[in-house]
CSV table of C-alpha atoms in Angstrom, one decimal:
chain,number,residue,atom,x,y,z
A,71,UNK,CA,29.2,29.8,9.5
A,72,UNK,CA,25.9,31.0,8.2
A,73,UNK,CA,25.4,34.5,6.7
A,74,UNK,CA,22.2,35.5,8.5
A,75,UNK,CA,21.4,39.2,9.1
A,76,UNK,CA,18.7,38.7,11.8
A,77,UNK,CA,17.3,35.6,13.4
A,78,UNK,CA,13.8,35.7,15.0
A,79,UNK,CA,12.5,32.7,16.9
A,80,UNK,CA,8.8,32.1,17.3
A,81,UNK,CA,7.5,30.1,20.2
A,82,UNK,CA,3.8,30.1,19.2
A,83,UNK,CA,1.8,30.2,15.9
A,84,UNK,CA,0.5,33.7,16.9
A,85,UNK,CA,4.1,34.9,17.3
A,86,UNK,CA,5.1,33.5,14.0
A,87,UNK,CA,2.3,35.2,12.2
A,88,UNK,CA,3.2,38.5,13.9
A,89,UNK,CA,6.9,38.1,12.8
A,90,UNK,CA,5.8,37.3,9.3
A,91,UNK,CA,3.8,40.5,9.1
A,92,UNK,CA,6.7,42.5,10.6
A,93,UNK,CA,9.3,41.0,8.4
A,94,UNK,CA,7.6,39.9,5.1
A,95,UNK,CA,10.9,39.2,3.3
A,96,UNK,CA,12.3,36.9,6.0
A,97,UNK,CA,12.8,33.2,5.2
A,98,UNK,CA,10.9,30.7,7.3
A,99,UNK,CA,13.1,28.0,8.9
A,100,UNK,CA,11.4,24.7,9.9
A,101,UNK,CA,13.8,21.8,10.0
A,102,UNK,CA,16.5,23.7,8.0
A,103,UNK,CA,17.5,20.8,5.7
A,104,UNK,CA,16.9,23.1,2.6
A,105,UNK,CA,17.1,26.6,3.9
A,106,UNK,CA,20.5,26.3,5.7
A,107,UNK,CA,22.1,24.7,2.7
A,108,UNK,CA,20.9,27.7,0.5
A,109,UNK,CA,22.2,30.2,3.1
A,110,UNK,CA,25.6,28.4,3.3
A,111,UNK,CA,25.9,28.2,-0.5
A,112,UNK,CA,25.3,31.9,-0.8
A,113,UNK,CA,21.9,31.7,-2.5
A,114,UNK,CA,20.2,33.3,0.6
A,115,UNK,CA,23.2,35.0,2.1
A,116,UNK,CA,22.5,37.9,4.4
A,117,UNK,CA,18.8,37.1,4.7
A,118,UNK,CA,16.5,37.5,7.7
A,119,UNK,CA,15.3,34.2,9.2
A,120,UNK,CA,12.1,33.4,11.2
A,121,UNK,CA,12.6,30.1,12.9
A,122,UNK,CA,9.4,28.2,13.7
A,123,UNK,CA,11.3,25.1,14.9
A,124,UNK,CA,10.4,25.8,18.5
A,125,UNK,CA,6.6,25.7,18.0
A,126,UNK,CA,5.9,22.2,19.5
A,127,UNK,CA,2.2,22.6,18.8
A,128,UNK,CA,3.0,22.1,15.1
A,129,UNK,CA,4.4,18.6,15.7
A,130,UNK,CA,2.6,15.3,15.8
A,131,UNK,CA,-0.1,13.3,14.2
A,132,UNK,CA,-3.7,12.8,15.4
A,133,UNK,CA,-7.1,11.7,14.2
A,134,UNK,CA,-10.1,14.0,14.6
A,135,UNK,CA,-13.6,12.7,15.5
A,136,UNK,CA,-14.7,12.6,11.9
A,137,UNK,CA,-11.7,10.5,10.9
A,138,UNK,CA,-9.6,13.3,9.4
A,139,UNK,CA,-5.9,12.6,9.9
A,140,UNK,CA,-4.0,15.8,10.8
A,141,UNK,CA,-0.2,16.0,10.4
A,142,UNK,CA,1.5,18.9,12.0
A,143,UNK,CA,3.7,20.8,9.6
A,144,UNK,CA,6.8,20.4,11.8
A,145,UNK,CA,6.4,16.7,12.0
A,146,UNK,CA,9.6,15.1,10.8
A,147,UNK,CA,9.8,12.4,8.1
A,148,UNK,CA,11.1,9.8,10.5
A,149,UNK,CA,8.2,10.4,12.9
A,150,UNK,CA,5.7,10.1,10.1
A,151,UNK,CA,7.1,6.7,9.0
A,152,UNK,CA,6.9,5.4,12.6
A,153,UNK,CA,3.6,6.8,13.6
A,154,UNK,CA,0.9,4.2,14.4
A,155,UNK,CA,-1.9,6.2,12.7
A,156,UNK,CA,0.1,6.4,9.5
A,157,UNK,CA,1.1,2.8,9.7
A,158,UNK,CA,-2.5,1.7,10.0
A,159,UNK,CA,-4.2,4.1,7.6
A,160,UNK,CA,-1.6,5.7,5.3
A,161,UNK,CA,1.4,3.4,5.2
A,162,UNK,CA,2.3,4.5,1.7
A,163,UNK,CA,2.9,8.0,3.0
A,164,UNK,CA,5.3,6.6,5.6
A,165,UNK,CA,7.1,4.6,2.9
A,166,UNK,CA,7.3,7.7,0.6
A,167,UNK,CA,8.9,10.0,3.1
A,168,UNK,CA,11.2,7.2,4.1
A,169,UNK,CA,12.8,7.6,0.7
A,170,UNK,CA,13.8,11.3,1.4
A,171,UNK,CA,17.6,11.7,1.6
A,172,UNK,CA,19.3,9.7,4.4
A,173,UNK,CA,18.5,9.1,8.1
A,174,UNK,CA,19.9,12.4,9.3
A,175,UNK,CA,17.8,14.4,6.8
A,176,UNK,CA,14.7,12.4,7.6
A,177,UNK,CA,15.2,13.1,11.3
A,178,UNK,CA,15.3,16.9,10.8
A,179,UNK,CA,13.3,17.4,7.6
A,180,UNK,CA,9.6,18.3,8.0
A,181,UNK,CA,6.5,17.5,6.0
A,182,UNK,CA,5.6,21.2,6.0
A,183,UNK,CA,9.0,22.2,4.6
A,184,UNK,CA,8.8,19.5,2.0
A,185,UNK,CA,5.5,20.9,0.6
A,186,UNK,CA,6.1,24.6,1.2
A,187,UNK,CA,9.3,24.6,-0.9
A,188,UNK,CA,7.1,24.0,-3.9
A,189,UNK,CA,9.5,21.6,-5.7
A,190,UNK,CA,8.0,19.0,-8.0
A,191,UNK,CA,10.4,16.3,-6.9
A,192,UNK,CA,9.3,16.3,-3.2
A,193,UNK,CA,8.8,12.7,-2.2
A,194,UNK,CA,5.8,13.4,0.0
A,195,UNK,CA,3.9,15.5,-2.6
A,196,UNK,CA,2.6,12.8,-5.0
A,197,UNK,CA,1.3,10.6,-2.2
A,198,UNK,CA,-0.3,13.5,-0.4
A,199,UNK,CA,-2.0,14.5,-3.7
A,200,UNK,CA,-3.2,10.9,-4.3
A,201,UNK,CA,-5.0,11.1,-0.9
A,202,UNK,CA,-6.6,14.6,-1.6
A,203,UNK,CA,-4.6,16.2,1.1
A,204,UNK,CA,-5.7,19.7,2.3
A,205,UNK,CA,-3.3,22.3,3.5
A,206,UNK,CA,-4.1,24.3,6.7
A,207,UNK,CA,-2.6,27.8,6.7
A,208,UNK,CA,-2.8,30.2,9.6
A,209,UNK,CA,-2.5,34.0,9.2
A,210,UNK,CA,-3.8,37.3,10.5
A,211,UNK,CA,-7.3,36.4,9.4
A,212,UNK,CA,-7.3,33.0,11.1
A,213,UNK,CA,-7.1,29.6,9.4
A,214,UNK,CA,-7.5,28.9,5.7
A,215,UNK,CA,-8.0,25.5,4.2
A,216,UNK,CA,-6.7,24.8,0.6
A,217,UNK,CA,-6.5,21.6,-1.4
A,218,UNK,CA,-2.9,20.7,-1.9
A,219,UNK,CA,-3.4,20.5,-5.6
A,220,UNK,CA,-4.3,24.3,-5.5
A,221,UNK,CA,-1.4,25.1,-3.1
A,222,UNK,CA,1.2,24.7,-5.9
A,223,UNK,CA,1.3,27.7,-8.1
A,224,UNK,CA,4.4,27.0,-10.1
A,225,UNK,CA,8.0,25.7,-9.8
A,226,UNK,CA,9.1,26.7,-6.3
A,227,UNK,CA,5.9,28.8,-5.7
A,228,UNK,CA,3.1,28.0,-3.2
A,229,UNK,CA,0.0,29.9,-2.1
A,230,UNK,CA,1.3,31.1,1.2
A,231,UNK,CA,-0.1,34.7,1.7
A,232,UNK,CA,1.1,37.7,3.7
A,233,UNK,CA,1.5,36.8,7.3
A,234,UNK,CA,0.7,33.1,6.9
A,235,UNK,CA,2.5,30.0,7.9
A,236,UNK,CA,1.5,26.4,7.0
A,237,UNK,CA,0.3,24.7,10.2
A,238,UNK,CA,-0.8,21.2,9.1
A,239,UNK,CA,-1.7,18.8,6.4
A,240,UNK,CA,-5.1,17.1,6.6
A,241,UNK,CA,-6.2,13.8,5.0
A,242,UNK,CA,-10.1,13.4,4.9
A,243,UNK,CA,-11.4,10.0,6.0
A,244,UNK,CA,-13.1,9.3,2.7
A,245,UNK,CA,-9.8,9.7,0.9
A,246,UNK,CA,-8.0,6.9,2.7
A,247,UNK,CA,-10.8,4.6,4.1
A,248,UNK,CA,-11.0,1.5,1.9
A,249,UNK,CA,-8.0,2.6,-0.2
A,250,UNK,CA,-4.5,1.2,-0.5
A,251,UNK,CA,-1.6,2.9,-2.2
A,252,UNK,CA,2.0,2.3,-3.5
A,253,UNK,CA,4.8,4.8,-4.2
A,254,UNK,CA,7.7,4.2,-6.6
A,255,UNK,CA,10.7,6.5,-6.9
A,256,UNK,CA,13.2,6.5,-9.8
A,257,UNK,CA,16.7,7.7,-9.3
A,258,UNK,CA,20.2,7.0,-10.6
A,259,UNK,CA,21.1,5.5,-7.2
A,260,UNK,CA,19.2,3.9,-4.4
A,261,UNK,CA,19.7,6.4,-1.6
A,262,UNK,CA,20.4,10.1,-1.0
A,263,UNK,CA,18.8,10.9,-4.4
A,264,UNK,CA,16.3,13.5,-5.7
A,265,UNK,CA,13.6,11.8,-7.7
A,266,UNK,CA,13.8,11.8,-11.4
A,267,UNK,CA,10.2,10.7,-11.4
A,268,UNK,CA,8.0,9.8,-8.5
A,269,UNK,CA,4.7,8.0,-8.9
A,270,UNK,CA,2.0,7.2,-6.3
A,271,UNK,CA,-1.1,5.1,-7.1
A,272,UNK,CA,-4.1,4.8,-4.8
A,273,UNK,CA,-6.9,2.4,-5.4
A,274,UNK,CA,-10.2,1.1,-4.0
A,275,UNK,CA,-11.7,-2.2,-5.2
A,276,UNK,CA,-15.2,-3.7,-5.3
A,277,UNK,CA,-16.3,-6.4,-2.9
A,278,UNK,CA,-15.2,-9.2,-5.3
A,279,UNK,CA,-11.8,-7.6,-5.7
A,280,UNK,CA,-12.1,-7.9,-9.4
A,281,UNK,CA,-12.6,-4.2,-10.4
A,282,UNK,CA,-11.6,-0.7,-9.4
A,283,UNK,CA,-14.1,1.6,-7.6
A,284,UNK,CA,-11.6,4.4,-7.3
A,285,UNK,CA,-8.3,5.3,-8.9
A,286,UNK,CA,-5.8,8.1,-8.2
A,287,UNK,CA,-2.5,8.5,-9.9
A,288,UNK,CA,-0.1,11.3,-8.9
A,289,UNK,CA,3.4,12.2,-10.1
A,290,UNK,CA,6.4,14.2,-9.1
A,291,UNK,CA,8.7,15.7,-11.8
A,292,UNK,CA,6.2,14.8,-14.5
A,293,UNK,CA,5.4,18.6,-14.8
A,294,UNK,CA,6.4,21.9,-13.3
A,295,UNK,CA,4.5,21.0,-10.1
A,296,UNK,CA,3.3,17.7,-8.5
A,297,UNK,CA,0.3,16.6,-10.4
A,298,UNK,CA,-2.6,14.1,-10.8
A,299,UNK,CA,-3.3,12.1,-13.9
A,300,UNK,CA,-6.9,13.3,-14.0
A,301,UNK,CA,-7.9,12.1,-17.5
A,302,UNK,CA,-6.6,8.6,-16.8
A,303,UNK,CA,-8.3,8.5,-13.4
A,304,UNK,CA,-11.7,9.4,-14.9
A,305,UNK,CA,-11.4,6.9,-17.8
A,306,UNK,CA,-10.4,3.9,-15.7
A,307,UNK,CA,-12.0,4.6,-12.3
A,308,UNK,CA,-14.3,1.6,-12.4
A,309,UNK,CA,-12.3,-0.6,-14.8
A,310,UNK,CA,-12.0,-4.4,-14.6
A,311,UNK,CA,-8.7,-5.7,-13.2
A,312,UNK,CA,-7.0,-7.2,-16.2
A,313,UNK,CA,-3.6,-7.2,-17.8
A,314,UNK,CA,-5.1,-5.1,-20.7
A,315,UNK,CA,-6.4,-2.5,-18.2
A,316,UNK,CA,-3.0,-2.2,-16.6
A,317,UNK,CA,-1.3,-1.6,-19.9
A,318,UNK,CA,-4.0,0.8,-21.1
A,319,UNK,CA,-3.6,2.9,-17.9
A,320,UNK,CA,0.2,3.0,-18.5
A,321,UNK,CA,-0.4,4.3,-22.0
A,322,UNK,CA,-3.1,6.7,-20.9
A,323,UNK,CA,-1.0,8.6,-18.4
A,324,UNK,CA,1.1,9.9,-21.2
A,325,UNK,CA,-1.8,12.2,-22.1
A,326,UNK,CA,-1.7,13.7,-18.6
A,327,UNK,CA,1.9,14.2,-17.8
A,328,UNK,CA,4.2,17.0,-19.1
A,329,UNK,CA,7.8,15.9,-18.5
A,330,UNK,CA,10.7,17.8,-19.9
A,331,UNK,CA,14.3,17.4,-21.0
A,332,UNK,CA,16.9,18.4,-18.4
A,333,UNK,CA,20.5,17.7,-17.5
A,334,UNK,CA,19.2,15.0,-15.0
A,335,UNK,CA,17.1,13.0,-17.5
A,336,UNK,CA,15.8,13.3,-21.1
A,337,UNK,CA,12.1,13.6,-21.8
A,338,UNK,CA,11.8,10.2,-23.4
A,339,UNK,CA,13.2,8.5,-20.3
A,340,UNK,CA,10.7,10.4,-18.1
A,341,UNK,CA,7.8,9.5,-20.3
A,342,UNK,CA,8.9,5.8,-20.3
A,343,UNK,CA,9.1,5.9,-16.5
A,344,UNK,CA,5.7,7.6,-16.1
A,345,UNK,CA,4.1,4.7,-18.1
A,346,UNK,CA,6.1,1.9,-16.4
A,347,UNK,CA,5.8,3.3,-12.9
A,348,UNK,CA,2.0,3.8,-13.2
A,349,UNK,CA,1.7,0.1,-14.2
A,350,UNK,CA,3.9,-1.2,-11.5
A,351,UNK,CA,2.5,1.0,-8.7
A,352,UNK,CA,-1.0,0.1,-9.8
A,353,UNK,CA,-0.2,-3.7,-9.6
A,354,UNK,CA,1.3,-3.3,-6.1
A,355,UNK,CA,-1.6,-1.2,-4.8
A,356,UNK,CA,-4.1,-3.8,-6.1
A,357,UNK,CA,-2.1,-6.6,-4.5
A,358,UNK,CA,-2.1,-4.7,-1.2
A,359,UNK,CA,-5.9,-4.4,-1.5
A,360,UNK,CA,-6.3,-8.2,-1.9
A,361,UNK,CA,-7.1,-7.9,-5.6
A,362,UNK,CA,-6.0,-10.2,-8.4
A,363,UNK,CA,-5.3,-9.0,-11.9
A,364,UNK,CA,-6.8,-11.4,-14.5
A,365,UNK,CA,-4.2,-12.9,-16.8
A,366,UNK,CA,-1.2,-11.6,-14.9
A,367,UNK,CA,1.2,-14.3,-13.7
A,368,UNK,CA,2.9,-13.8,-10.3
A,369,UNK,CA,6.2,-13.4,-12.1
A,370,UNK,CA,5.1,-10.1,-13.6
A,371,UNK,CA,4.4,-8.5,-10.2
A,372,UNK,CA,7.1,-5.9,-9.6
A,373,UNK,CA,9.6,-6.7,-6.9
A,374,UNK,CA,11.3,-3.3,-6.5
A,375,UNK,CA,10.0,0.0,-5.2
A,376,UNK,CA,13.0,2.0,-6.3
A,377,UNK,CA,13.7,1.8,-10.0
A,378,UNK,CA,17.0,2.1,-11.9
A,379,UNK,CA,17.7,2.6,-15.6
A,380,UNK,CA,19.0,-1.0,-16.2
A,381,UNK,CA,15.5,-2.2,-15.6
A,382,UNK,CA,14.4,-0.6,-18.9
A,383,UNK,CA,16.5,-1.8,-21.8
A,384,UNK,CA,13.5,-1.3,-24.1
A,385,UNK,CA,13.8,2.4,-23.6
A,386,UNK,CA,16.9,2.4,-25.7
A,387,UNK,CA,18.9,4.6,-23.4
A,388,UNK,CA,22.5,4.4,-22.4
A,389,UNK,CA,22.8,4.5,-18.6
A,390,UNK,CA,26.1,6.3,-18.8
A,391,UNK,CA,24.6,9.0,-21.0
A,392,UNK,CA,21.5,9.4,-18.8
A,393,UNK,CA,23.6,9.8,-15.7
A,394,UNK,CA,26.0,12.3,-17.4
């Protein structure tokens, strides 16, 4: 039983905007994988709810004439993973959202809900950031486009204004064309886990496949909101592909990230993960791009895309203490 005061169901975007204006304190319900849990646990007991689940126009993925990939905000994680446009152009996004919860959650959870809840651990967020995603919001004044990086205002806070709903996420052609990416998630278990750190690396290489021509590194849970490692990106954007470059990038990201101590993981573990995951995701993104890192034997190429603490004995951390 869910303690809901009033339930309003929108069938169109225009109706959803009208309901948002009429009931500004109401909670938006998309897939419900987060909201319904909060209602049932009592955190949102007695709230008004505006369901947008019935707006089919907000589902699906298509490519516009200029190559922009548009993902409707109600598109589920499972549909994103299986979509041919995503598989061909943004496979790392499909892989990232495939790490959300379990199959049932991925079948109902939506990309819009995952970004609008504003949490830094959202598995989609770091990959979307690494592809310079743009948020489309529709409100009483029409449509508003906003870089995803500017959409996050703070922990659990996003720039959704009065009367607005998020209607899509857009990936510009120049952000994915000629690029390959890789996402790594760290958790204490390999499924049904919230990320302790998530890292998505996106690269483009020169014609000889010996140097970078573009580099983007994005994190979840390395700060209060999903974030890019801007200083590191700028410093190494055109670097040669060598073992020294990989290690230097791993060290450099520590000047960009701002992890904290929490009951889920200590700060020194998060910092260690930020460094190691940047290196491993970079190596895998380069490998996907057909590049070869000078001086790196094949045995050093990471084999896992979901890390666990036993892989890092040099961090000096007791797995039992970390998972406490």
